[in-house]
GROMACS .gro file of C-alpha atoms in nm:
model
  410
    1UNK     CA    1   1.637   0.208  -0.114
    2UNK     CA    2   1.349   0.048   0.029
    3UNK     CA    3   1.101  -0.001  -0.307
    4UNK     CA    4   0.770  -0.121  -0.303
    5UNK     CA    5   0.661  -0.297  -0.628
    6UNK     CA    6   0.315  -0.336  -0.724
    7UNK     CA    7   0.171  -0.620  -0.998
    8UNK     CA    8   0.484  -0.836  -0.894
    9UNK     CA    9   0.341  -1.114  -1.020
   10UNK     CA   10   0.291  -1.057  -1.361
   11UNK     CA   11   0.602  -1.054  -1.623
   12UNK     CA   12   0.723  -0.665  -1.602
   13UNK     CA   13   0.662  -0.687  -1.234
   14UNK     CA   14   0.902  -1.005  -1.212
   15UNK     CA   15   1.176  -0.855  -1.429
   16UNK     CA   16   1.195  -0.501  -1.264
   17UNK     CA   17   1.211  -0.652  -0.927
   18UNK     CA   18   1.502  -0.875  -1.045
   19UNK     CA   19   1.664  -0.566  -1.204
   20UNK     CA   20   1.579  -0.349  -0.872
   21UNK     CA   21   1.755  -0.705  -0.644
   22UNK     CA   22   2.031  -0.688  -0.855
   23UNK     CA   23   2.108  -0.276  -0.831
   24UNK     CA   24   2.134  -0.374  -0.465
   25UNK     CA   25   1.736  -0.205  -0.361
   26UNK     CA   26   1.533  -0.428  -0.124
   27UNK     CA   27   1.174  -0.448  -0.256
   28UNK     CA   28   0.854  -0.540  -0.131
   29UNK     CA   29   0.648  -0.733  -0.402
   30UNK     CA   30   0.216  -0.698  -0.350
   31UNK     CA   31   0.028  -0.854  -0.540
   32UNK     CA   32  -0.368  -0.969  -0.505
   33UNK     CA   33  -0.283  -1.323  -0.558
   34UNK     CA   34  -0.050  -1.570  -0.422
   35UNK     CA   35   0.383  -1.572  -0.481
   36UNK     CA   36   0.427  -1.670  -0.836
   37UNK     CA   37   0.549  -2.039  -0.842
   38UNK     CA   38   0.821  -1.910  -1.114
   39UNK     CA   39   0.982  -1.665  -0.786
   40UNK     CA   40   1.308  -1.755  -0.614
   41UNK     CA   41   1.360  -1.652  -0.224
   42UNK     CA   42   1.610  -1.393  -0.194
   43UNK     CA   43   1.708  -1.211   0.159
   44UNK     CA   44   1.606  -0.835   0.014
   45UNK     CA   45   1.258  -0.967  -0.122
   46UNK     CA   46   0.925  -0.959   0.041
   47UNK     CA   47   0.648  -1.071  -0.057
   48UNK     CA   48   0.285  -0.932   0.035
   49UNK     CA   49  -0.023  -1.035  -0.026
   50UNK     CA   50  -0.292  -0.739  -0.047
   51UNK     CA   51  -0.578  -0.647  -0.237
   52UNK     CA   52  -0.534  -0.260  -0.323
   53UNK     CA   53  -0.918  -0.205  -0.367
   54UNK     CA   54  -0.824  -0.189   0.036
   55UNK     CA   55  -0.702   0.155   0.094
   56UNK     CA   56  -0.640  -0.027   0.422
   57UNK     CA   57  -0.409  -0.315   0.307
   58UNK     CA   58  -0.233  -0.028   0.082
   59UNK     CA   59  -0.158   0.185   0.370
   60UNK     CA   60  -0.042  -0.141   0.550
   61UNK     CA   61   0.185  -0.323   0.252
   62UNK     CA   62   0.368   0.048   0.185
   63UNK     CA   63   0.455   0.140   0.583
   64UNK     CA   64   0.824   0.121   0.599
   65UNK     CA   65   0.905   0.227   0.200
   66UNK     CA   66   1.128   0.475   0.050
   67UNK     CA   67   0.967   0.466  -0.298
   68UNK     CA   68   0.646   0.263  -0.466
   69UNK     CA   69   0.632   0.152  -0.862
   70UNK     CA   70   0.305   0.125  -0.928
   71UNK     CA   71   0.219  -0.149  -1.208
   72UNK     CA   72  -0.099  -0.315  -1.069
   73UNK     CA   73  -0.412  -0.253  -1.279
   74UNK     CA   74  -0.598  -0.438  -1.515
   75UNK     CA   75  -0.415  -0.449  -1.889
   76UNK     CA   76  -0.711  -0.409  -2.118
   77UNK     CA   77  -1.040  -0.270  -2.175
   78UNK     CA   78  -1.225  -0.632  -2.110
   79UNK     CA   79  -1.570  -0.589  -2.225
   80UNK     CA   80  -1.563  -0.203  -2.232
   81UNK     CA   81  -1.865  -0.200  -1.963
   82UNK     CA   82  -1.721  -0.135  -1.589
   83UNK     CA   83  -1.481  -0.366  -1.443
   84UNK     CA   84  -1.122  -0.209  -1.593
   85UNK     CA   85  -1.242   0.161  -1.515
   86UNK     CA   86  -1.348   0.064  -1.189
   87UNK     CA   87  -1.060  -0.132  -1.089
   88UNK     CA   88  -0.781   0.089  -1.187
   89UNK     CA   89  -0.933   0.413  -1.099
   90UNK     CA   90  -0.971   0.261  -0.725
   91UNK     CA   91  -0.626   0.118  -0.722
   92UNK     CA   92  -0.465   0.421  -0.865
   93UNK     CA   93  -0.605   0.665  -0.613
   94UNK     CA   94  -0.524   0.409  -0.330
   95UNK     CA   95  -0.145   0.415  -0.366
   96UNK     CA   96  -0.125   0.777  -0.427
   97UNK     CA   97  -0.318   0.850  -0.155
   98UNK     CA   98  -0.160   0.574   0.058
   99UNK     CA   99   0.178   0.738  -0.064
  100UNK     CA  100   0.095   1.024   0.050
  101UNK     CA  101  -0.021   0.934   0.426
  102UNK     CA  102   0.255   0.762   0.488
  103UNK     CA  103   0.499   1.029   0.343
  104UNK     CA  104   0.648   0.853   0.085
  105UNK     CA  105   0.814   1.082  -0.174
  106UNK     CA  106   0.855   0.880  -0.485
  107UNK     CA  107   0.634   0.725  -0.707
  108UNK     CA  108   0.662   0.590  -1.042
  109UNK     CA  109   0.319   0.481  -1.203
  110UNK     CA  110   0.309   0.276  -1.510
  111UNK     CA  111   0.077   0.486  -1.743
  112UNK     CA  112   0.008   0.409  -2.132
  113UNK     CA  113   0.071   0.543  -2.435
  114UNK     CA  114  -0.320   0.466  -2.456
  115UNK     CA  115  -0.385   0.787  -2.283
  116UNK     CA  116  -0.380   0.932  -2.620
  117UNK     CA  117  -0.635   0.759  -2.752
  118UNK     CA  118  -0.508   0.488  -2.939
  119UNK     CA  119  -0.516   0.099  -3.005
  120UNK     CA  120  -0.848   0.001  -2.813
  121UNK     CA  121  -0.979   0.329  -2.953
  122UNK     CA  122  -1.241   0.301  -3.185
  123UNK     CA  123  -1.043   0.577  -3.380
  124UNK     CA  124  -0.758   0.739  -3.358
  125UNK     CA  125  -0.687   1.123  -3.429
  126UNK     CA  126  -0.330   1.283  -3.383
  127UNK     CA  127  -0.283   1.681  -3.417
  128UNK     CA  128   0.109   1.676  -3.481
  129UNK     CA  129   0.397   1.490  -3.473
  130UNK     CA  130   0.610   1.381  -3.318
  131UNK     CA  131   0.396   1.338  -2.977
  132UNK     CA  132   0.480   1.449  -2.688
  133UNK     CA  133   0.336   1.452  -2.372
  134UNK     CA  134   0.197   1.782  -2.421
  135UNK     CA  135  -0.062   1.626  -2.695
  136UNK     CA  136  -0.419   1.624  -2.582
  137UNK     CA  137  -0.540   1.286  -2.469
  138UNK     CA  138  -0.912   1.156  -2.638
  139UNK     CA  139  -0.918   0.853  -2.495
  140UNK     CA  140  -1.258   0.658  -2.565
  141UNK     CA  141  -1.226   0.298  -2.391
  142UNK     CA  142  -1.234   0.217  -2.059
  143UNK     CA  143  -0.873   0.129  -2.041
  144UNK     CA  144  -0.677   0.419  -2.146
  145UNK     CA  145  -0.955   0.618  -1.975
  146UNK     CA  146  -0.842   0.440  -1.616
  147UNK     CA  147  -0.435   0.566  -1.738
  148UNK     CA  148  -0.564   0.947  -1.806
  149UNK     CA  149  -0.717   0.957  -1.484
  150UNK     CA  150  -0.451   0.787  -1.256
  151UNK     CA  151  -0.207   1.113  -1.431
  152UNK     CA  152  -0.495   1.328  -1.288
  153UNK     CA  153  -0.467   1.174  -0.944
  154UNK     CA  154  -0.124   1.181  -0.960
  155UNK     CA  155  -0.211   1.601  -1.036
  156UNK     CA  156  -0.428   1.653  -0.741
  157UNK     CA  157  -0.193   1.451  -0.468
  158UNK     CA  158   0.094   1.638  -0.548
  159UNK     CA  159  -0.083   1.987  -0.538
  160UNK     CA  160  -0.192   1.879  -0.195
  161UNK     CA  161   0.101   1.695  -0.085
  162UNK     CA  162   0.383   1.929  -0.227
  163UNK     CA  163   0.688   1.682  -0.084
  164UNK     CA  164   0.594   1.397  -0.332
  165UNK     CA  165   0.712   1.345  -0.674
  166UNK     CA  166   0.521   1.118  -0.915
  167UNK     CA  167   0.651   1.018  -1.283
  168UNK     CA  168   0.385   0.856  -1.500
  169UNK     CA  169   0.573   0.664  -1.726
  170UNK     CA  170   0.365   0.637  -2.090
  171UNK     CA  171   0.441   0.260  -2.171
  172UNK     CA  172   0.492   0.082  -2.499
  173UNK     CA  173   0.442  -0.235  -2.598
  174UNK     CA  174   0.685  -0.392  -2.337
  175UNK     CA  175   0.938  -0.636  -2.537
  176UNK     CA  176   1.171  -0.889  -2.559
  177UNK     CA  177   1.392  -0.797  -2.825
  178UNK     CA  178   1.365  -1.171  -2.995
  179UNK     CA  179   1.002  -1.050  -3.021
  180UNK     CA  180   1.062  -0.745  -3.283
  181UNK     CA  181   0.926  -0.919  -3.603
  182UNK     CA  182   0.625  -0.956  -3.455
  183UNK     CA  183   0.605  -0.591  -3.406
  184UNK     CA  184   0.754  -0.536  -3.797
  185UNK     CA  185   0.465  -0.731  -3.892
  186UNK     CA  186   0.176  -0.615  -3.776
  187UNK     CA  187  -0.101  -0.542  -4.034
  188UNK     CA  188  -0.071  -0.137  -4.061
  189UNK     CA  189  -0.482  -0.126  -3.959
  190UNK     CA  190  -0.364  -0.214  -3.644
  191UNK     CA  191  -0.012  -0.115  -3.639
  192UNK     CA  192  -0.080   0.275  -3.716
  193UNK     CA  193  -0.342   0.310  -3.406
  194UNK     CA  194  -0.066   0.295  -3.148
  195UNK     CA  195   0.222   0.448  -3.389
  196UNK     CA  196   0.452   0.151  -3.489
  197UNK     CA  197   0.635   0.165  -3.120
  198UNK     CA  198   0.749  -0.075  -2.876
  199UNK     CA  199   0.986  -0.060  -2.572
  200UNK     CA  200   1.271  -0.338  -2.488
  201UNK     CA  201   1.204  -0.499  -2.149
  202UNK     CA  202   1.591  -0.388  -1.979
  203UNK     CA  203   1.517  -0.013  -2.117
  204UNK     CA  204   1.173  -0.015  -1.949
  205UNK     CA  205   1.303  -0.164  -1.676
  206UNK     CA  206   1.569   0.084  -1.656
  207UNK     CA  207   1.338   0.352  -1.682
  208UNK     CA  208   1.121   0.265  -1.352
  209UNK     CA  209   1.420   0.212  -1.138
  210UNK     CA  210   1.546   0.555  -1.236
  211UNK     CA  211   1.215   0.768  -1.198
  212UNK     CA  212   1.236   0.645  -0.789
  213UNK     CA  213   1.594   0.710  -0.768
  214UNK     CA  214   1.790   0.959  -1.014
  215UNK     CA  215   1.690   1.335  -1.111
  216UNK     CA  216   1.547   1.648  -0.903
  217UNK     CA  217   1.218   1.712  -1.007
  218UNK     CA  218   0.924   1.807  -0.801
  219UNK     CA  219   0.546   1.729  -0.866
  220UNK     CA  220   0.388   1.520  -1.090
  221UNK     CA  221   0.517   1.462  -1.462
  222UNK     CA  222   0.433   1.248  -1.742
  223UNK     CA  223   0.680   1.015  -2.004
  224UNK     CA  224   0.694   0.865  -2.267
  225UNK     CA  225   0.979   0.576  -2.273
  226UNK     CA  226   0.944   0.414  -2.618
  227UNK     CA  227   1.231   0.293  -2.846
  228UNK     CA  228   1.382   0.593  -3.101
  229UNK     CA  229   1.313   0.372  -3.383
  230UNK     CA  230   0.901   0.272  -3.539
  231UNK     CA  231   0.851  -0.126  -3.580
  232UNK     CA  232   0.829  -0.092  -3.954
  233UNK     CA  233   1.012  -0.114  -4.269
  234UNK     CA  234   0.820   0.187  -4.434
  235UNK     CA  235   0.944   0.518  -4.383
  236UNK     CA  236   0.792   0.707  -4.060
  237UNK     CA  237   0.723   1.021  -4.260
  238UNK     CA  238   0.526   0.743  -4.535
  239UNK     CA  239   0.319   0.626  -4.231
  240UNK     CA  240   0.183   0.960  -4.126
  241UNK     CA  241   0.156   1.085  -4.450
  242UNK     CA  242  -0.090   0.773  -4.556
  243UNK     CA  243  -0.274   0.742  -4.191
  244UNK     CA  244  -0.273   1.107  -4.034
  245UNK     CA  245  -0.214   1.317  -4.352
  246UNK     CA  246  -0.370   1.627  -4.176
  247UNK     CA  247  -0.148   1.611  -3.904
  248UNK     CA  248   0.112   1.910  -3.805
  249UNK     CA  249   0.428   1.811  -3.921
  250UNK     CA  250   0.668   1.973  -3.637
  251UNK     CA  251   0.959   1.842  -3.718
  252UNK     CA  252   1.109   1.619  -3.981
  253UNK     CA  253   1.136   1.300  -3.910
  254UNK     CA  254   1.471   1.053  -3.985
  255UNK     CA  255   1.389   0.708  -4.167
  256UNK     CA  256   1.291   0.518  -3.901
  257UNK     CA  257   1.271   0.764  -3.638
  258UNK     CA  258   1.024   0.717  -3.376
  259UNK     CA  259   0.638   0.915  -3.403
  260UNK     CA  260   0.695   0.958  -3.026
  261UNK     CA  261   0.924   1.202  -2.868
  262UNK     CA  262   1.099   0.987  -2.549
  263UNK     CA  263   1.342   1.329  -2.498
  264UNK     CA  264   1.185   1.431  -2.184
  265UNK     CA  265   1.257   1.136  -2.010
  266UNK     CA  266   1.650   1.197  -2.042
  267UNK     CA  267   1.612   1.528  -1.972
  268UNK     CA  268   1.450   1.482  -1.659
  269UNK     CA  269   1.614   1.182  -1.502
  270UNK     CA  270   1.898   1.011  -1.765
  271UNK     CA  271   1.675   0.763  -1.927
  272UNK     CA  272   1.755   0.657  -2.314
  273UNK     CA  273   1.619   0.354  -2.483
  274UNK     CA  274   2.028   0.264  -2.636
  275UNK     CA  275   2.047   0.051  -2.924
  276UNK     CA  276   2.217  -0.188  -2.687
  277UNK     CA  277   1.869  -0.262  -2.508
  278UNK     CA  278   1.878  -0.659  -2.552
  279UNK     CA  279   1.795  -0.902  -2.372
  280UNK     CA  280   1.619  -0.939  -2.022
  281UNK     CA  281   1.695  -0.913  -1.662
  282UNK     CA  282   1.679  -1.211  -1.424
  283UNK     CA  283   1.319  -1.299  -1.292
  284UNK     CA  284   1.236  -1.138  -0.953
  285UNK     CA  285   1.332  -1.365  -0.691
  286UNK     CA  286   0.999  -1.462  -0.419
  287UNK     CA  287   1.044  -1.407  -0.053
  288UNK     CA  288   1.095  -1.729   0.129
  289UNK     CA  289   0.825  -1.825   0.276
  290UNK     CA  290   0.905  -1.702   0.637
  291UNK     CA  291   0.885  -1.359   0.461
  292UNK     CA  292   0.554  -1.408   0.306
  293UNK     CA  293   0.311  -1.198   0.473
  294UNK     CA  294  -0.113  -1.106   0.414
  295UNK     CA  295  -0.230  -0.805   0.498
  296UNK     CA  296  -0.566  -0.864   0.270
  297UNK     CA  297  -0.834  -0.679   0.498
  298UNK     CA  298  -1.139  -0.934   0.342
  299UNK     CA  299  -1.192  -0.707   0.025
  300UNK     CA  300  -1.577  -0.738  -0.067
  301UNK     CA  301  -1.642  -1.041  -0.297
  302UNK     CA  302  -1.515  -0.922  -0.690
  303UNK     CA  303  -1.798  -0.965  -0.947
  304UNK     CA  304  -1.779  -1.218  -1.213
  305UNK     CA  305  -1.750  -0.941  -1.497
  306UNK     CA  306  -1.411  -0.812  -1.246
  307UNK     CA  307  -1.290  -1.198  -1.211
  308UNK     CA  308  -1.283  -1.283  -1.622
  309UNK     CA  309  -1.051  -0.967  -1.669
  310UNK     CA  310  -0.851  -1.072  -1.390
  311UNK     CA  311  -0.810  -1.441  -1.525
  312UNK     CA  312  -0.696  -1.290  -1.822
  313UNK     CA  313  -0.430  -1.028  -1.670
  314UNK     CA  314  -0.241  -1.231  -1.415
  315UNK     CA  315  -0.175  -1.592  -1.589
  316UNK     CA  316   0.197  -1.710  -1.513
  317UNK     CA  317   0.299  -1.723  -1.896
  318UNK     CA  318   0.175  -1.416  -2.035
  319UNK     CA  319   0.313  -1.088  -2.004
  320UNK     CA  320   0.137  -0.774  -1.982
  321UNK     CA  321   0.267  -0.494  -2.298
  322UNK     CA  322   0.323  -0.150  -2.243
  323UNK     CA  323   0.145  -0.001  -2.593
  324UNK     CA  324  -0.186  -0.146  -2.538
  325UNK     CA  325  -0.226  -0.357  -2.193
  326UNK     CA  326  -0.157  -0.665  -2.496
  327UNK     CA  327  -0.094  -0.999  -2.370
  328UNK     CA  328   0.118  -1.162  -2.497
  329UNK     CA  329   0.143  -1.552  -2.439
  330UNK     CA  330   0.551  -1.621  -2.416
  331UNK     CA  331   0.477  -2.008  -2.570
  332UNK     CA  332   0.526  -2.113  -2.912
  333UNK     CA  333   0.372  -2.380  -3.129
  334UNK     CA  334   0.635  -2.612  -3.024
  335UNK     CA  335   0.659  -2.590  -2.654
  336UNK     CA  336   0.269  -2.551  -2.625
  337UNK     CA  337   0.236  -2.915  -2.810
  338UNK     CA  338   0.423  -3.246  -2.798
  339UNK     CA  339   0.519  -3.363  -3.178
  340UNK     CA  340   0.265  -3.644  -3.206
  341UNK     CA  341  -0.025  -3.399  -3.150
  342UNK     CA  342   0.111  -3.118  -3.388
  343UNK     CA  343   0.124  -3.416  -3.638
  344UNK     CA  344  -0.209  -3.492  -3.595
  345UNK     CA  345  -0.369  -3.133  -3.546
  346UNK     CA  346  -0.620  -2.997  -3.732
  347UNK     CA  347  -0.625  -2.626  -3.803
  348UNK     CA  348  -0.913  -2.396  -3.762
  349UNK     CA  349  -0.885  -2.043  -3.935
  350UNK     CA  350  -0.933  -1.744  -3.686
  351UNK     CA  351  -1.201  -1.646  -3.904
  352UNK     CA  352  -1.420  -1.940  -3.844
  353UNK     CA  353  -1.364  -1.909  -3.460
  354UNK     CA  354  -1.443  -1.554  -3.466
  355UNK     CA  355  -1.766  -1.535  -3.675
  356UNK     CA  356  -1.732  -1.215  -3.872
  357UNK     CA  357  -1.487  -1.060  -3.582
  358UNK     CA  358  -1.698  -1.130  -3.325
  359UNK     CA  359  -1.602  -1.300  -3.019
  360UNK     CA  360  -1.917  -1.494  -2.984
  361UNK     CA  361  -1.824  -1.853  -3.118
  362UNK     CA  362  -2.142  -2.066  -3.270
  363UNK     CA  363  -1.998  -2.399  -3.146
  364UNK     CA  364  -2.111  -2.592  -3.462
  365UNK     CA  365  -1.918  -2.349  -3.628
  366UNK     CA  366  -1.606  -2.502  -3.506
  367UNK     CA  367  -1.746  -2.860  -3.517
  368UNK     CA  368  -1.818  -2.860  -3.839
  369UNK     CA  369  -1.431  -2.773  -3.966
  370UNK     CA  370  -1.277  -3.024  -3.705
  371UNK     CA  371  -1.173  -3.349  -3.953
  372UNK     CA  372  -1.300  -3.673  -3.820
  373UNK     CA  373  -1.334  -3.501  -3.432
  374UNK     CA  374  -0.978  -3.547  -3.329
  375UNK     CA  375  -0.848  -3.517  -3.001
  376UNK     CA  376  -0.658  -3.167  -3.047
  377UNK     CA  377  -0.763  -2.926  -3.247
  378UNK     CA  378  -0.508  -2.581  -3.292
  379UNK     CA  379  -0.672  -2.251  -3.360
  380UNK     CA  380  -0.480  -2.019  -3.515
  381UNK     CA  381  -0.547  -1.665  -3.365
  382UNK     CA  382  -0.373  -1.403  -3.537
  383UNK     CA  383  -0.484  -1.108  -3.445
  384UNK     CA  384  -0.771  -0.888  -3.657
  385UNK     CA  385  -0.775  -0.611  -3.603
  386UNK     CA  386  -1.107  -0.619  -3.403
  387UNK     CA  387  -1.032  -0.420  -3.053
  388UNK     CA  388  -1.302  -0.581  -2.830
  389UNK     CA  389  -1.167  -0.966  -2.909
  390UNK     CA  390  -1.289  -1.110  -2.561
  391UNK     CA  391  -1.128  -1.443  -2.646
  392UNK     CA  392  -0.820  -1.369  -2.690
  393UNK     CA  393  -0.763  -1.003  -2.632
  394UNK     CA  394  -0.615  -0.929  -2.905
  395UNK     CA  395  -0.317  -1.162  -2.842
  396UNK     CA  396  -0.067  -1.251  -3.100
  397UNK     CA  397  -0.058  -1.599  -2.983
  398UNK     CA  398   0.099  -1.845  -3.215
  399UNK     CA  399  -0.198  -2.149  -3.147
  400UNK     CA  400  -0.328  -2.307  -2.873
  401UNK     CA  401  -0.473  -2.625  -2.800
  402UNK     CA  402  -0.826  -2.718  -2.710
  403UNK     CA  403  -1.026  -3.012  -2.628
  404UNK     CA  404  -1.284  -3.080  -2.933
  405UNK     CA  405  -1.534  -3.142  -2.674
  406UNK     CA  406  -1.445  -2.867  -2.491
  407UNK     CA  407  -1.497  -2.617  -2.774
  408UNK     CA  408  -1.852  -2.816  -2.848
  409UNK     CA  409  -1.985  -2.822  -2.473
  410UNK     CA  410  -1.927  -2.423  -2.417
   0.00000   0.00000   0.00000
């Protein structure tokens, strides 16, 4: 099958591509920006460069495809103002409607469990558990606003266009299993808004490649793929009894068993998240560069407010997580600094860099904790619990490093 992958760039879009190469698909990779440096060639891979504000360079990257997996889109709210609604909502519609035109038949659109209403919500409010995808959506963000209405695209084009089939898949926080004690330790104020769940990145991937290719359905249909098990070492029944305790209780729930119901997604077309889900699957390889084609038809100029999200979204080394549009930044401590600076670094609490949990920094706020203005200066930024964090988006980023000066001249 012919597949057309979306967001190829970023970290999920890499890995399903690789997993798609290696099932023996040939996929076409789009993307806004350039290849991705970290890309190999590889004689079934294409790459295309296209802007999919341009329902034009949509219609143009997708001619000649079997299927489309849909994973472009910004991954957070931003500021909560305009530029994540916006985006999405236009992107969305294009490669439905592009889809459609073109008489493609299969689509699988990466959705979020944020549809609910959950971590960038200001509050959360569940009516029974476990979820499913029959559980009203209350969204209040910009975000997992975007995600309810790309489902209600996908609604409308397959009413109209009866021949396609579209499978929103509800994403987790999108894994590497070496990363599950990050997820374990999450402070519960955060941990409870998007229900202690994550998804392994070869059971995610997995579950893409089979909503284009396996089952019968017709029409449009939502699902959740997220791991059986919570992230937690408190029982899941403790959990909603402390954070949700007027919630419907629907069915009893096992130790550790998961707040979200996943069943429909086996049901429908064979998907399970196994308790073998470990480890990844290679990179995507890059087209070589006699396969590299633009079809960008000179999209009008992006604002600065669209740019800043942007920045944020498609950086080589962080990876974009199903639960919340996180992102995650893959370096540690060590590989981020060489030992002579680490030896040498001074360490600024997350609470003086983010003055009472804002993300506005008072630059002599910083100056004034860095010892004897050395060279490097690591900030440790574990996350808050405070959902507009324009700095660092919420990231659970071990440190970074900054210039002193740097910090003091912005």
């Amino acid at each position: 099958m012919k597949i057309a992958l979306t967001g190829v760039n970023g970290r999920v879009g890499r890995k399903i591509a690789g997993g798609a190469l290696k099932d023996g698909h040939s996929v076409v990779g789009i993307d806004y920006a350039d290849p991705n440096p970290e890309h190999e060639p590889h004689e079934n891979f294409t790459f295309i460069k296209a802007d999919l504000q341009d329902y034009q360079a949509a219609l143009n990257a997708f001619k000649g495809c079997e299927a489309i997996i849909a994973l472009a889109a910004l991954p957070n709210p931003g500021d909560y103002l305009v530029a994540t609604h916006n985006t999405n909502a236009v992107v969305s519609w294009n490669v439905l409607r592009a889809a459609a035109e073109l008489g493609i038949t299969r689509v699988a659109q990466a959705s979020s469990v944020n549809v609910l209403g959950g971590y960038y919500n200001e509050k959360v409010h569940f009516d029974y558990f476990p979820v499913d995808e029959e559980h009203p959506c209350r969204p209040d963000e910009p975000y997992g606003l975007s995600k309810q209405i790309m489902e209600l695209q996908a609604d409308a084009i397959t009413r109209r266009y009866k021949f396609m089939r579209v499978a929103s898949l509800r994403l987790h926080w999108f894994i590497d299993p070496s990363w599950i004690d990050r997820v374990y330790n999450m402070p519960q104020e955060e941990a409870h808004k998007h229900l202690w769940g994550y998804t392994f990145e070869s059971a995610g991937i997995r579950a893409f490649l089979l909503a284009v290719t396996a089952g019968d359905f017709t029409g449009h249909e939502r699902f959740f793929v997220i791991a059986p098990k919570i992230g937690s070492r408190i029982k899941t029944s403790e959990l909603i009894g402390e954070f949700f305790p007027n919630a419907e209780i629907k069915k009893e729930l096992a130790h550790d068993e998961a707040a979200i119901n996943s069943s429909k997604a086996e049901r429908f077309f064979g998907w399970r998240h196994d308790d073998d889900d470990h480890g990844g699957t290679e990179a995507a390889p890059a087209a070589a560069a006699a396969k590299t084609e633009e079809v960008v038809a000179a999209p009008a100029e992006k604002t600065e407010e669209v740019k800043a999200v942007e920045e944020q979204a498609d950086k080589p080394e962080e990876q974009v997580n199903g639960h919340a549009g996180h992102v995650e930044a893959e370096e540690t401590v060590e590989s981020a600094l060489p030992e002579k600076v680490e030896e040498e670094a001074v360490v600024v609490p997350h609470e003086t860099v983010h003055a009472n949990g804002s993300a506005a920094v008072e630059p002599e706020a910083v100056a004034d904790n860095l010892i004897d203005k050395k060279d490097i200066v690591v900030i440790d930024v574990e996350p808050i619990g405070h959902s507009a964090c324009a700095c660092c988006e919420e990231s659970i980023v071990h440190a970074v490093s900054v210039e002193p000066e740097a910090i003091a001249a912005n």
